[in-house]
């Protein structure tokens, strides 16, 4: 799977790849920003079924899939559109408004690895891996 993601990363513009290796569904918060803007200005959440993966070519592809980006400063009731050129900043299973768990250096998360527990799942490890070209792999492992 890693080889397939690496090949896909070269063809995507700021792609996001998420692997949920837990035995339960998760709801992932993802943070992003426009180029040249402060980090983590936008956030969106989506579910990833147990034992499955999802991929998005760019930040705008989440909008095209029916998800609504929100203003991280104003909260869940305030939509904030984002362009296809958006930059992935962070991800978390701890939901807004808590600080994101993992992310790119210099963004709003404290590091690239986090551990915790989530809902009815056992403990997890959440990792953020830069794949180059603003492409990111987020993995949730038991």
mmCIF file of N, CA and C in Angstrom:
data_model
loop_
_atom_site.group_PDB
_atom_site.id
_atom_site.type_symbol
_atom_site.label_atom_id
_atom_site.label_comp_id
_atom_site.label_asym_id
_atom_site.label_seq_id
_atom_site.Cartn_x
_atom_site.Cartn_y
_atom_site.Cartn_z
ATOM 1 N N UNK A 1 0.822 -1.184 0.000
ATOM 2 C CA UNK A 1 0.000 0.000 0.000
ATOM 3 C C UNK A 1 0.871 1.254 0.000
ATOM 4 N N UNK A 2 1.993 1.228 0.726
ATOM 5 C CA UNK A 2 2.865 2.393 0.787
ATOM 6 C C UNK A 2 3.391 2.762 -0.597
ATOM 7 N N UNK A 3 3.728 1.756 -1.403
ATOM 8 C CA UNK A 3 4.215 2.040 -2.749
ATOM 9 C C UNK A 3 3.130 2.690 -3.592
ATOM 10 N N UNK A 4 1.901 2.215 -3.455
ATOM 11 C CA UNK A 4 0.784 2.817 -4.202
ATOM 12 C C UNK A 4 0.562 4.256 -3.772
ATOM 13 N N UNK A 5 0.664 4.526 -2.475
ATOM 14 C CA UNK A 5 0.511 5.904 -1.997
ATOM 15 C C UNK A 5 1.634 6.790 -2.489
ATOM 16 N N UNK A 6 2.853 6.260 -2.528
ATOM 17 C CA UNK A 6 3.981 7.051 -3.001
ATOM 18 C C UNK A 6 3.799 7.436 -4.464
ATOM 19 N N UNK A 7 3.330 6.493 -5.283
ATOM 20 C CA UNK A 7 3.083 6.786 -6.691
ATOM 21 C C UNK A 7 1.962 7.817 -6.815
ATOM 22 N N UNK A 8 0.898 7.650 -6.052
ATOM 23 C CA UNK A 8 -0.222 8.582 -6.093
ATOM 24 C C UNK A 8 0.206 9.960 -5.629
ATOM 25 N N UNK A 9 1.126 10.030 -4.687
ATOM 26 C CA UNK A 9 1.565 11.318 -4.146
ATOM 27 C C UNK A 9 2.211 12.172 -5.217
ATOM 28 N N UNK A 10 2.934 11.556 -6.138
ATOM 29 C CA UNK A 10 3.587 12.330 -7.179
ATOM 30 C C UNK A 10 2.577 12.900 -8.175
ATOM 31 N N UNK A 11 1.417 12.272 -8.296
ATOM 32 C CA UNK A 11 0.412 12.724 -9.247
ATOM 33 C C UNK A 11 -0.594 13.686 -8.630
ATOM 34 N N UNK A 12 -0.640 13.790 -7.325
ATOM 35 C CA UNK A 12 -1.622 14.636 -6.646
ATOM 36 C C UNK A 12 -1.013 15.984 -6.310
ATOM 37 N N UNK A 13 -1.875 16.995 -6.226
ATOM 38 C CA UNK A 13 -1.440 18.303 -5.752
ATOM 39 C C UNK A 13 -1.893 18.424 -4.308
ATOM 40 N N UNK A 14 -0.955 18.326 -3.377
ATOM 41 C CA UNK A 14 -1.248 18.389 -1.950
ATOM 42 C C UNK A 14 -2.280 17.341 -1.548
ATOM 43 N N UNK A 15 -1.988 16.082 -1.844
ATOM 44 C CA UNK A 15 -2.895 14.995 -1.507
ATOM 45 C C UNK A 15 -2.854 14.633 -0.028
ATOM 46 N N UNK A 16 -3.992 14.175 0.473
ATOM 47 C CA UNK A 16 -4.105 13.683 1.839
ATOM 48 C C UNK A 16 -4.522 12.228 1.769
ATOM 49 N N UNK A 17 -3.739 11.360 2.411
ATOM 50 C CA UNK A 17 -4.007 9.933 2.456
ATOM 51 C C UNK A 17 -4.181 9.544 3.915
ATOM 52 N N UNK A 18 -5.291 8.871 4.243
ATOM 53 C CA UNK A 18 -5.580 8.489 5.622
ATOM 54 C C UNK A 18 -5.813 6.989 5.680
ATOM 55 N N UNK A 19 -5.065 6.314 6.558
ATOM 56 C CA UNK A 19 -5.251 4.884 6.806
ATOM 57 C C UNK A 19 -5.779 4.707 8.224
ATOM 58 N N UNK A 20 -6.956 4.085 8.349
ATOM 59 C CA UNK A 20 -7.502 3.747 9.659
ATOM 60 C C UNK A 20 -7.292 2.258 9.877
ATOM 61 N N UNK A 21 -6.289 1.915 10.663
ATOM 62 C CA UNK A 21 -5.975 0.511 10.939
ATOM 63 C C UNK A 21 -6.600 0.025 12.245
ATOM 64 N N UNK A 22 -7.539 0.792 12.801
ATOM 65 C CA UNK A 22 -8.255 0.387 14.007
ATOM 66 C C UNK A 22 -9.420 -0.532 13.641
ATOM 67 N N UNK A 23 -9.970 -1.189 14.638
ATOM 68 C CA UNK A 23 -11.114 -2.076 14.429
ATOM 69 C C UNK A 23 -12.436 -1.328 14.566
ATOM 70 N N UNK A 24 -12.390 -0.004 14.622
ATOM 71 C CA UNK A 24 -13.625 0.789 14.706
ATOM 72 C C UNK A 24 -13.505 2.016 13.805
ATOM 73 N N UNK A 25 -14.664 2.555 13.444
ATOM 74 C CA UNK A 25 -14.694 3.774 12.636
ATOM 75 C C UNK A 25 -14.141 4.933 13.450
ATOM 76 N N UNK A 26 -13.529 5.885 12.763
ATOM 77 C CA UNK A 26 -13.046 7.096 13.422
ATOM 78 C C UNK A 26 -13.643 8.319 12.745
ATOM 79 N N UNK A 27 -13.635 9.415 13.447
ATOM 80 C CA UNK A 27 -13.980 10.718 12.898
ATOM 81 C C UNK A 27 -12.741 11.575 13.052
ATOM 82 N N UNK A 28 -12.169 11.994 11.935
ATOM 83 C CA UNK A 28 -10.897 12.704 11.924
ATOM 84 C C UNK A 28 -11.114 14.183 11.645
ATOM 85 N N UNK A 29 -10.543 15.044 12.473
ATOM 86 C CA UNK A 29 -10.497 16.478 12.196
ATOM 87 C C UNK A 29 -9.221 16.745 11.418
ATOM 88 N N UNK A 30 -9.317 17.517 10.338
ATOM 89 C CA UNK A 30 -8.153 17.895 9.548
ATOM 90 C C UNK A 30 -8.125 19.415 9.463
ATOM 91 N N UNK A 31 -6.948 19.981 9.624
ATOM 92 C CA UNK A 31 -6.748 21.425 9.577
ATOM 93 C C UNK A 31 -5.917 21.786 8.355
ATOM 94 N N UNK A 32 -6.211 22.935 7.762
ATOM 95 C CA UNK A 32 -5.492 23.383 6.566
ATOM 96 C C UNK A 32 -5.474 24.906 6.536
ATOM 97 N N UNK A 33 -4.736 25.447 5.576
ATOM 98 C CA UNK A 33 -4.666 26.896 5.394
ATOM 99 C C UNK A 33 -4.397 27.211 3.931
ATOM 100 N N UNK A 34 -4.683 28.435 3.565
ATOM 101 C CA UNK A 34 -4.349 28.910 2.219
ATOM 102 C C UNK A 34 -2.861 29.250 2.184
ATOM 103 N N UNK A 35 -2.216 29.115 1.019
ATOM 104 C CA UNK A 35 -0.794 29.493 0.926
ATOM 105 C C UNK A 35 -0.595 30.951 1.347
ATOM 106 N N UNK A 36 0.423 31.186 2.159
ATOM 107 C CA UNK A 36 0.739 32.545 2.593
ATOM 108 C C UNK A 36 -0.084 33.042 3.768
ATOM 109 N N UNK A 37 -1.086 32.276 4.207
ATOM 110 C CA UNK A 37 -1.938 32.669 5.339
ATOM 111 C C UNK A 37 -1.421 31.988 6.605
ATOM 112 N N UNK A 38 -1.896 32.419 7.764
ATOM 113 C CA UNK A 38 -1.533 31.704 8.994
ATOM 114 C C UNK A 38 -1.972 30.237 8.905
ATOM 115 N N UNK A 39 -1.293 29.369 9.655
ATOM 116 C CA UNK A 39 -1.623 27.947 9.618
ATOM 117 C C UNK A 39 -2.909 27.653 10.381
ATOM 118 N N UNK A 40 -3.540 26.561 10.002
ATOM 119 C CA UNK A 40 -4.687 25.997 10.725
ATOM 120 C C UNK A 40 -5.882 26.944 10.812
ATOM 121 N N UNK A 41 -6.134 27.696 9.781
ATOM 122 C CA UNK A 41 -7.280 28.612 9.758
ATOM 123 C C UNK A 41 -8.577 27.900 9.407
ATOM 124 N N UNK A 42 -8.482 26.753 8.750
ATOM 125 C CA UNK A 42 -9.644 25.983 8.319
ATOM 126 C C UNK A 42 -9.618 24.608 8.984
ATOM 127 N N UNK A 43 -10.802 24.048 9.246
ATOM 128 C CA UNK A 43 -10.852 22.648 9.674
ATOM 129 C C UNK A 43 -12.113 21.998 9.122
ATOM 130 N N UNK A 44 -12.027 20.676 8.994
ATOM 131 C CA UNK A 44 -13.134 19.864 8.497
ATOM 132 C C UNK A 44 -13.033 18.510 9.187
ATOM 133 N N UNK A 45 -14.139 17.812 9.308
ATOM 134 C CA UNK A 45 -14.093 16.473 9.875
ATOM 135 C C UNK A 45 -14.812 15.517 8.953
ATOM 136 N N UNK A 46 -14.356 14.264 8.968
ATOM 137 C CA UNK A 46 -14.974 13.216 8.165
ATOM 138 C C UNK A 46 -14.687 11.873 8.808
ATOM 139 N N UNK A 47 -15.521 10.890 8.484
ATOM 140 C CA UNK A 47 -15.356 9.540 9.030
ATOM 141 C C UNK A 47 -14.480 8.704 8.105
ATOM 142 N N UNK A 48 -13.736 7.802 8.740
ATOM 143 C CA UNK A 48 -12.954 6.805 8.016
ATOM 144 C C UNK A 48 -13.332 5.454 8.634
ATOM 145 N N UNK A 49 -13.954 4.573 7.854
ATOM 146 C CA UNK A 49 -14.382 3.279 8.384
ATOM 147 C C UNK A 49 -13.209 2.436 8.884
ATOM 148 N N UNK A 50 -13.503 1.551 9.819
ATOM 149 C CA UNK A 50 -12.505 0.647 10.378
ATOM 150 C C UNK A 50 -11.798 -0.126 9.270
ATOM 151 N N UNK A 51 -10.471 -0.210 9.377
ATOM 152 C CA UNK A 51 -9.691 -1.003 8.433
ATOM 153 C C UNK A 51 -9.709 -0.475 7.014
ATOM 154 N N UNK A 52 -9.989 0.809 6.817
ATOM 155 C CA UNK A 52 -10.080 1.378 5.473
ATOM 156 C C UNK A 52 -9.180 2.593 5.317
ATOM 157 N N UNK A 53 -9.075 3.026 4.074
ATOM 158 C CA UNK A 53 -8.282 4.197 3.726
ATOM 159 C C UNK A 53 -9.126 5.144 2.890
ATOM 160 N N UNK A 54 -8.799 6.438 2.984
ATOM 161 C CA UNK A 54 -9.401 7.439 2.118
ATOM 162 C C UNK A 54 -8.288 8.318 1.572
ATOM 163 N N UNK A 55 -8.535 8.937 0.430
ATOM 164 C CA UNK A 55 -7.551 9.837 -0.174
ATOM 165 C C UNK A 55 -8.278 11.011 -0.808
ATOM 166 N N UNK A 56 -7.679 12.172 -0.682
ATOM 167 C CA UNK A 56 -8.210 13.402 -1.287
ATOM 168 C C UNK A 56 -7.073 14.081 -2.032
ATOM 169 N N UNK A 57 -7.323 14.458 -3.290
ATOM 170 C CA UNK A 57 -6.279 15.037 -4.130
ATOM 171 C C UNK A 57 -5.790 16.395 -3.647
ATOM 172 N N UNK A 58 -6.672 17.166 -3.029
ATOM 173 C CA UNK A 58 -6.313 18.494 -2.530
ATOM 174 C C UNK A 58 -7.393 18.946 -1.559
ATOM 175 N N UNK A 59 -7.191 20.086 -0.933
ATOM 176 C CA UNK A 59 -8.157 20.557 0.061
ATOM 177 C C UNK A 59 -9.530 20.800 -0.553
ATOM 178 N N UNK A 60 -9.574 21.281 -1.773
ATOM 179 C CA UNK A 60 -10.852 21.524 -2.439
ATOM 180 C C UNK A 60 -11.629 20.256 -2.737
ATOM 181 N N UNK A 61 -10.943 19.121 -2.832
ATOM 182 C CA UNK A 61 -11.649 17.877 -3.134
ATOM 183 C C UNK A 61 -12.543 17.430 -1.979
ATOM 184 N N UNK A 62 -12.245 17.859 -0.761
ATOM 185 C CA UNK A 62 -13.145 17.576 0.358
ATOM 186 C C UNK A 62 -14.448 18.354 0.185
ATOM 187 N N UNK A 63 -14.349 19.589 -0.274
ATOM 188 C CA UNK A 63 -15.546 20.394 -0.550
ATOM 189 C C UNK A 63 -16.369 19.728 -1.647
ATOM 190 N N UNK A 64 -15.694 19.280 -2.690
ATOM 191 C CA UNK A 64 -16.382 18.612 -3.796
ATOM 192 C C UNK A 64 -17.061 17.326 -3.332
ATOM 193 N N UNK A 65 -16.519 16.693 -2.289
ATOM 194 C CA UNK A 65 -17.105 15.461 -1.755
ATOM 195 C C UNK A 65 -18.266 15.735 -0.797
ATOM 196 N N UNK A 66 -18.594 17.022 -0.591
ATOM 197 C CA UNK A 66 -19.740 17.382 0.241
ATOM 198 C C UNK A 66 -19.411 17.792 1.661
ATOM 199 N N UNK A 67 -18.134 17.854 2.006
ATOM 200 C CA UNK A 67 -17.741 18.279 3.349
ATOM 201 C C UNK A 67 -17.621 19.796 3.387
ATOM 202 N N UNK A 68 -17.869 20.398 4.551
ATOM 203 C CA UNK A 68 -17.822 21.849 4.692
ATOM 204 C C UNK A 68 -16.638 22.237 5.568
ATOM 205 N N UNK A 69 -15.731 23.011 5.002
ATOM 206 C CA UNK A 69 -14.624 23.562 5.777
ATOM 207 C C UNK A 69 -15.180 24.621 6.707
ATOM 208 N N UNK A 70 -14.639 24.674 7.924
ATOM 209 C CA UNK A 70 -15.088 25.623 8.943
ATOM 210 C C UNK A 70 -13.954 26.571 9.325
ATOM 211 N N UNK A 71 -14.330 27.727 9.833
ATOM 212 C CA UNK A 71 -13.377 28.721 10.314
ATOM 213 C C UNK A 71 -12.886 28.274 11.693
ATOM 214 N N UNK A 72 -11.610 27.963 11.813
ATOM 215 C CA UNK A 72 -11.077 27.449 13.078
ATOM 216 C C UNK A 72 -11.124 28.488 14.192
ATOM 217 N N UNK A 73 -11.168 29.757 13.843
ATOM 218 C CA UNK A 73 -11.250 30.797 14.870
ATOM 219 C C UNK A 73 -12.687 31.023 15.335
ATOM 220 N N UNK A 74 -13.660 30.836 14.444
ATOM 221 C CA UNK A 74 -15.050 31.156 14.762
ATOM 222 C C UNK A 74 -15.919 29.948 15.077
ATOM 223 N N UNK A 75 -15.436 28.754 14.774
ATOM 224 C CA UNK A 75 -16.144 27.562 15.201
ATOM 225 C C UNK A 75 -16.982 26.860 14.162
ATOM 226 N N UNK A 76 -17.687 25.813 14.614
ATOM 227 C CA UNK A 76 -18.367 24.895 13.710
ATOM 228 C C UNK A 76 -19.551 25.473 12.945
ATOM 229 N N UNK A 77 -20.060 26.619 13.332
ATOM 230 C CA UNK A 77 -21.204 27.189 12.617
ATOM 231 C C UNK A 77 -20.800 28.149 11.512
ATOM 232 N N UNK A 78 -19.495 28.382 11.362
ATOM 233 C CA UNK A 78 -19.030 29.363 10.385
ATOM 234 C C UNK A 78 -18.260 28.698 9.253
ATOM 235 N N UNK A 79 -18.893 28.507 8.097
ATOM 236 C CA UNK A 79 -18.176 27.930 6.950
ATOM 237 C C UNK A 79 -17.074 28.877 6.474
ATOM 238 N N UNK A 80 -15.992 28.326 5.972
ATOM 239 C CA UNK A 80 -14.890 29.109 5.430
ATOM 240 C C UNK A 80 -14.339 28.368 4.216
ATOM 241 N N UNK A 81 -14.711 28.781 3.017
ATOM 242 C CA UNK A 81 -14.244 28.083 1.808
ATOM 243 C C UNK A 81 -12.718 28.064 1.728
ATOM 244 N N UNK A 82 -12.210 27.053 1.062
ATOM 245 C CA UNK A 82 -10.771 26.919 0.853
ATOM 246 C C UNK A 82 -10.533 26.541 -0.603
ATOM 247 N N UNK A 83 -9.426 26.997 -1.155
ATOM 248 C CA UNK A 83 -9.119 26.697 -2.561
ATOM 249 C C UNK A 83 -8.472 25.319 -2.687
ATOM 250 N N UNK A 84 -8.313 24.879 -3.923
ATOM 251 C CA UNK A 84 -7.619 23.615 -4.192
ATOM 252 C C UNK A 84 -6.143 23.690 -3.823
ATOM 253 N N UNK A 85 -5.606 24.911 -3.678
ATOM 254 C CA UNK A 85 -4.187 25.096 -3.374
ATOM 255 C C UNK A 85 -3.903 25.089 -1.879
ATOM 256 N N UNK A 86 -4.907 24.795 -1.055
ATOM 257 C CA UNK A 86 -4.719 24.782 0.391
ATOM 258 C C UNK A 86 -3.620 23.826 0.828
ATOM 259 N N UNK A 87 -3.071 24.087 2.005
ATOM 260 C CA UNK A 87 -1.968 23.300 2.556
ATOM 261 C C UNK A 87 -2.478 22.524 3.763
ATOM 262 N N UNK A 88 -2.208 21.214 3.797
ATOM 263 C CA UNK A 88 -2.586 20.392 4.949
ATOM 264 C C UNK A 88 -1.701 20.782 6.119
ATOM 265 N N UNK A 89 -2.310 21.101 7.270
ATOM 266 C CA UNK A 89 -1.553 21.557 8.427
ATOM 267 C C UNK A 89 -1.517 20.552 9.572
ATOM 268 N N UNK A 90 -2.641 19.908 9.874
ATOM 269 C CA UNK A 90 -2.688 19.057 11.063
ATOM 270 C C UNK A 90 -3.882 18.110 11.004
ATOM 271 N N UNK A 91 -3.887 17.141 11.929
ATOM 272 C CA UNK A 91 -4.994 16.189 12.039
ATOM 273 C C UNK A 91 -5.147 15.784 13.501
ATOM 274 N N UNK A 92 -6.362 15.315 13.841
ATOM 275 C CA UNK A 92 -6.607 14.954 15.228
ATOM 276 C C UNK A 92 -7.838 14.070 15.374
ATOM 277 N N UNK A 93 -7.783 13.168 16.342
ATOM 278 C CA UNK A 93 -8.971 12.450 16.778
ATOM 279 C C UNK A 93 -9.596 13.167 17.968
ATOM 280 N N UNK A 94 -8.837 14.071 18.599
ATOM 281 C CA UNK A 94 -9.381 14.965 19.622
ATOM 282 C C UNK A 94 -10.051 16.102 18.867
ATOM 283 N N UNK A 95 -11.336 16.254 19.047
ATOM 284 C CA UNK A 95 -12.089 17.136 18.171
ATOM 285 C C UNK A 95 -12.052 18.607 18.563
ATOM 286 N N UNK A 96 -12.268 19.435 17.542
ATOM 287 C CA UNK A 96 -12.328 20.874 17.701
ATOM 288 C C UNK A 96 -13.188 21.206 18.912
ATOM 289 N N UNK A 97 -12.796 22.099 19.766
ATOM 290 C CA UNK A 97 -11.735 23.103 19.653
ATOM 291 C C UNK A 97 -10.417 22.733 20.326
ATOM 292 N N UNK A 98 -10.179 21.457 20.622
ATOM 293 C CA UNK A 98 -8.901 21.088 21.228
ATOM 294 C C UNK A 98 -7.767 21.291 20.223
ATOM 295 N N UNK A 99 -6.552 21.373 20.720
ATOM 296 C CA UNK A 99 -5.383 21.518 19.856
ATOM 297 C C UNK A 99 -5.210 20.245 19.036
ATOM 298 N N UNK A 100 -4.956 20.357 17.732
ATOM 299 C CA UNK A 100 -4.733 19.153 16.921
ATOM 300 C C UNK A 100 -3.579 18.325 17.472
ATOM 301 N N UNK A 101 -3.642 17.021 17.245
ATOM 302 C CA UNK A 101 -2.638 16.107 17.794
ATOM 303 C C UNK A 101 -1.348 16.057 16.991
ATOM 304 N N UNK A 102 -1.454 15.959 15.665
ATOM 305 C CA UNK A 102 -0.271 15.807 14.821
ATOM 306 C C UNK A 102 -0.355 16.758 13.637
ATOM 307 N N UNK A 103 0.819 17.111 13.104
ATOM 308 C CA UNK A 103 0.813 17.991 11.947
ATOM 309 C C UNK A 103 2.214 18.305 11.466
ATOM 310 N N UNK A 104 2.231 19.158 10.456
ATOM 311 C CA UNK A 104 3.525 19.517 9.882
ATOM 312 C C UNK A 104 4.257 20.474 10.821
ATOM 313 N N UNK A 105 5.587 20.422 10.796
ATOM 314 C CA UNK A 105 6.364 21.326 11.649
ATOM 315 C C UNK A 105 6.004 22.790 11.370
ATOM 316 N N UNK A 106 5.861 23.551 12.430
ATOM 317 C CA UNK A 106 5.526 24.965 12.295
ATOM 318 C C UNK A 106 4.041 25.258 12.239
ATOM 319 N N UNK A 107 3.217 24.218 12.171
ATOM 320 C CA UNK A 107 1.760 24.428 12.144
ATOM 321 C C UNK A 107 1.251 24.411 13.592
ATOM 322 N N UNK A 108 0.012 24.042 13.791
ATOM 323 C CA UNK A 108 -0.637 24.163 15.097
ATOM 324 C C UNK A 108 -0.607 22.909 15.953
ATOM 325 N N UNK A 109 0.059 21.863 15.536
ATOM 326 C CA UNK A 109 0.129 20.622 16.320
ATOM 327 C C UNK A 109 1.495 20.518 16.997
ATOM 328 N N UNK A 110 1.556 19.832 18.128
ATOM 329 C CA UNK A 110 2.819 19.747 18.866
ATOM 330 C C UNK A 110 3.859 18.795 18.281
ATOM 331 N N UNK A 111 3.488 17.935 17.345
ATOM 332 C CA UNK A 111 4.454 16.991 16.788
ATOM 333 C C UNK A 111 3.851 16.148 15.688
ATOM 334 N N UNK A 112 4.548 15.070 15.326
ATOM 335 C CA UNK A 112 4.093 14.215 14.227
ATOM 336 C C UNK A 112 3.592 12.858 14.715
ATOM 337 N N UNK A 113 3.671 12.583 16.026
ATOM 338 C CA UNK A 113 3.173 11.331 16.596
ATOM 339 C C UNK A 113 2.400 11.648 17.873
ATOM 340 N N UNK A 114 1.246 11.003 18.037
ATOM 341 C CA UNK A 114 0.442 11.181 19.237
ATOM 342 C C UNK A 114 -0.200 9.853 19.603
ATOM 343 N N UNK A 115 -0.418 9.640 20.887
ATOM 344 C CA UNK A 115 -1.114 8.439 21.338
ATOM 345 C C UNK A 115 -2.286 8.837 22.221
ATOM 346 N N UNK A 116 -3.293 7.992 22.265
ATOM 347 C CA UNK A 116 -4.457 8.264 23.090
ATOM 348 C C UNK A 116 -5.456 7.142 22.981
ATOM 349 N N UNK A 117 -6.690 7.398 23.425
ATOM 350 C CA UNK A 117 -7.785 6.449 23.258
ATOM 351 C C UNK A 117 -8.899 7.176 22.522
ATOM 352 N N UNK A 118 -9.707 6.425 21.800
ATOM 353 C CA UNK A 118 -10.772 7.045 21.026
ATOM 354 C C UNK A 118 -12.046 6.226 21.146
ATOM 355 N N UNK A 119 -13.080 6.857 21.671
ATOM 356 C CA UNK A 119 -14.409 6.256 21.795
ATOM 357 C C UNK A 119 -14.306 4.828 22.319
ATOM 358 N N UNK A 120 -14.887 3.875 21.599
ATOM 359 C CA UNK A 120 -14.887 2.485 22.055
ATOM 360 C C UNK A 120 -13.665 1.713 21.561
ATOM 361 N N UNK A 121 -12.749 2.394 20.893
ATOM 362 C CA UNK A 121 -11.547 1.727 20.380
ATOM 363 C C UNK A 121 -10.506 1.599 21.472
ATOM 364 N N UNK A 122 -9.581 0.689 21.265
ATOM 365 C CA UNK A 122 -8.457 0.617 22.194
ATOM 366 C C UNK A 122 -7.548 1.834 21.980
ATOM 367 N N UNK A 123 -6.445 1.840 22.647
ATOM 368 C CA UNK A 123 -5.517 2.955 22.472
ATOM 369 C C UNK A 123 -5.046 3.005 21.016
ATOM 370 N N UNK A 124 -4.624 4.189 20.598
ATOM 371 C CA UNK A 124 -4.194 4.374 19.208
ATOM 372 C C UNK A 124 -2.910 5.182 19.167
ATOM 373 N N UNK A 125 -2.238 5.078 18.030
ATOM 374 C CA UNK A 125 -1.116 5.950 17.702
ATOM 375 C C UNK A 125 -1.477 6.634 16.397
ATOM 376 N N UNK A 126 -1.426 7.948 16.403
ATOM 377 C CA UNK A 126 -1.724 8.763 15.223
ATOM 378 C C UNK A 126 -0.412 9.346 14.724
ATOM 379 N N UNK A 127 -0.122 9.136 13.439
ATOM 380 C CA UNK A 127 1.135 9.656 12.882
ATOM 381 C C UNK A 127 0.873 10.508 11.649
ATOM 382 N N UNK A 128 1.719 11.494 11.458
ATOM 383 C CA UNK A 128 1.691 12.423 10.324
ATOM 384 C C UNK A 128 3.006 12.234 9.590
ATOM 385 N N UNK A 129 2.939 11.846 8.312
ATOM 386 C CA UNK A 129 4.146 11.632 7.521
ATOM 387 C C UNK A 129 4.087 12.493 6.266
ATOM 388 N N UNK A 130 5.059 13.389 6.116
ATOM 389 C CA UNK A 130 5.165 14.199 4.897
ATOM 390 C C UNK A 130 5.709 13.311 3.782
ATOM 391 N N UNK A 131 5.006 13.302 2.656
ATOM 392 C CA UNK A 131 5.407 12.468 1.521
ATOM 393 C C UNK A 131 6.117 13.268 0.441
ATOM 394 N N UNK A 132 6.267 14.573 0.652
ATOM 395 C CA UNK A 132 6.879 15.453 -0.342
ATOM 396 C C UNK A 132 5.819 16.145 -1.171
ATOM 397 N N UNK A 133 6.113 17.339 -1.624
ATOM 398 C CA UNK A 133 5.178 18.089 -2.457
ATOM 399 C C UNK A 133 3.882 18.438 -1.743
ATOM 400 N N UNK A 134 3.907 18.652 -0.452
ATOM 401 C CA UNK A 134 2.729 18.942 0.378
ATOM 402 C C UNK A 134 1.758 17.771 0.484
ATOM 403 N N UNK A 135 2.168 16.589 0.062
ATOM 404 C CA UNK A 135 1.360 15.379 0.224
ATOM 405 C C UNK A 135 1.604 14.809 1.616
ATOM 406 N N UNK A 136 0.534 14.288 2.234
ATOM 407 C CA UNK A 136 0.619 13.837 3.615
ATOM 408 C C UNK A 136 -0.072 12.479 3.779
ATOM 409 N N UNK A 137 0.540 11.645 4.610
ATOM 410 C CA UNK A 137 -0.070 10.373 5.021
ATOM 411 C C UNK A 137 -0.362 10.480 6.508
ATOM 412 N N UNK A 138 -1.641 10.267 6.887
ATOM 413 C CA UNK A 138 -2.048 10.208 8.290
ATOM 414 C C UNK A 138 -2.467 8.777 8.563
ATOM 415 N N UNK A 139 -1.834 8.162 9.579
ATOM 416 C CA UNK A 139 -2.170 6.790 9.923
ATOM 417 C C UNK A 139 -2.653 6.704 11.360
ATOM 418 N N UNK A 140 -3.679 5.868 11.557
ATOM 419 C CA UNK A 140 -4.194 5.573 12.885
ATOM 420 C C UNK A 140 -3.982 4.081 13.095
ATOM 421 N N UNK A 141 -3.113 3.765 14.045
ATOM 422 C CA UNK A 141 -2.769 2.372 14.320
ATOM 423 C C UNK A 141 -3.109 1.997 15.758
ATOM 424 N N UNK A 142 -3.413 0.701 15.982
ATOM 425 C CA UNK A 142 -3.687 0.262 17.365
ATOM 426 C C UNK A 142 -2.421 0.355 18.214
#
